[in-house]
XYZ file of C-alpha atoms in Angstrom:
142
model
C 16.546 -8.473 17.556
C 13.005 -9.808 16.096
C 10.692 -6.483 14.626
C 7.458 -6.175 14.692
C 5.481 -4.268 11.571
C 2.292 -3.550 11.272
C 1.014 -1.089 8.246
C -2.271 0.725 7.989
C -3.160 0.242 4.223
C -2.909 -3.629 3.002
C 0.130 -3.906 0.777
C 2.283 0.056 1.682
C 5.155 -0.026 0.922
C 8.193 1.218 2.204
C 11.525 0.249 3.485
C 11.877 -2.258 -0.077
C 9.103 -4.271 0.870
C 4.735 -4.215 0.764
C 3.912 -4.208 4.540
C 0.564 -5.580 5.523
C -2.453 -4.703 7.888
C -1.845 -7.535 9.746
C 1.124 -7.558 12.608
C 4.102 -9.927 10.598
C 7.665 -10.247 12.956
C 10.559 -9.947 10.770
C 13.955 -12.381 12.154
C 16.577 -10.419 13.271
C 18.942 -8.559 9.878
C 16.010 -7.976 7.666
C 16.203 -4.380 7.463
C 19.275 -2.004 7.259
C 19.007 0.574 10.381
C 18.899 3.014 7.649
C 15.794 1.400 6.401
C 14.142 1.111 10.232
C 14.849 4.328 11.562
C 12.380 5.127 7.721
C 9.928 2.849 9.383
C 9.872 4.275 12.369
C 9.831 7.590 10.809
C 6.783 6.650 8.214
C 3.021 7.479 10.445
C 1.366 5.020 8.182
C 3.745 2.215 10.086
C 3.834 0.970 13.109
C 7.314 -0.299 14.635
C 7.843 -2.305 17.591
C 10.968 -4.902 18.609
C 10.479 -8.331 21.084
C 13.943 -9.300 23.057
C 13.050 -13.084 21.978
C 15.078 -14.755 19.299
C 12.050 -15.456 16.465
C 12.953 -19.061 16.115
C 11.461 -21.636 13.185
C 9.004 -22.752 15.310
C 7.461 -19.201 16.016
C 3.780 -18.930 15.356
C 3.013 -15.965 15.645
C 2.253 -15.063 12.233
C 0.452 -18.094 11.126
C -2.776 -18.449 10.671
C -2.933 -14.746 10.401
C -6.259 -13.807 8.611
C -5.566 -12.305 4.948
C -7.154 -8.878 3.640
C -6.115 -10.160 0.167
C -4.974 -12.200 -1.740
C -2.596 -9.474 -3.365
C 1.263 -9.569 -3.608
C 3.994 -6.815 -3.107
C 4.386 -7.118 -6.631
C 0.764 -7.699 -7.931
C 0.493 -3.669 -6.193
C 3.661 -3.036 -7.456
C 2.098 -3.228 -11.198
C -1.520 -2.026 -10.294
C 0.505 0.992 -8.794
C 2.991 1.381 -11.788
C -0.382 1.071 -14.233
C -1.937 4.172 -11.890
C 1.217 6.663 -12.074
C 1.092 6.139 -16.232
C -2.952 6.548 -16.744
C -2.737 10.195 -18.487
C -4.294 12.379 -15.364
C -6.242 14.470 -18.294
C -7.845 12.275 -19.764
C -11.714 11.582 -18.832
C -12.389 8.462 -20.356
C -9.942 6.467 -17.063
C -11.161 8.127 -14.432
C -14.530 9.051 -12.043
C -15.712 11.860 -11.001
C -14.074 11.255 -7.363
C -11.041 11.459 -8.964
C -10.335 7.626 -8.537
C -9.106 5.193 -11.540
C -12.356 3.664 -13.430
C -12.333 0.150 -13.911
C -12.261 0.248 -17.326
C -8.479 1.636 -16.543
C -7.371 -1.741 -15.443
C -6.325 -4.896 -16.917
C -9.930 -7.010 -17.097
C -9.376 -9.981 -14.195
C -8.555 -7.184 -12.372
C -10.778 -7.016 -8.901
C -12.088 -4.385 -7.163
C -10.799 -5.010 -3.854
C -7.360 -5.154 -5.803
C -8.057 -1.817 -7.917
C -8.698 -0.481 -3.505
C -5.841 -1.592 -2.334
C -4.329 -0.478 -5.084
C -5.758 2.910 -5.432
C -4.456 3.553 -1.481
C -1.223 2.141 -1.703
C -1.132 5.088 -4.561
C -1.680 7.866 -2.092
C 0.682 6.696 0.365
C 3.624 7.180 -2.605
C 2.153 10.068 -2.448
C 2.880 10.579 0.640
C -0.841 12.564 1.473
C -4.294 10.961 1.831
C -6.208 12.623 -0.216
C -6.089 12.686 -4.328
C -4.586 16.069 -5.399
C -2.400 14.600 -8.071
C -5.355 12.807 -9.547
C -7.501 15.105 -11.978
C -9.058 17.551 -11.245
C -13.025 17.813 -12.281
C -14.063 20.694 -14.237
C -17.565 20.926 -12.254
C -15.837 20.961 -9.500
C -17.086 24.571 -8.950
C -20.775 22.986 -8.319
C -21.582 23.610 -11.944
C -23.474 20.614 -14.142
């Protein structure tokens, strides 16, 4: 039976693929039982099933607005870049503990950086930047 998946974060990766923040219907057999359990258990993903078989003419996903130009591979590349940044190097991080634009290759847009950061946080399975570098003046002193 077809499975419809919607992620809370565009490009959020689970069960071996990046998921859209728009509902996307996948044909029967796309995911293993273990992957379906993983998807259902993830609070960042909503999963629904349909009794109606998905046909080649099904247009439920056609024309859905895109939330950005990034595909799963591009997000993965940028997440890997973020993971490789030196967390102790203040020249790479802003005060809010997000990577500076200069830490990314030329041509990476602000939207791409934001999507990659959100995907990175999702891989940490937290919704804050606890693993990001800490501001030395975090006690409020300047």
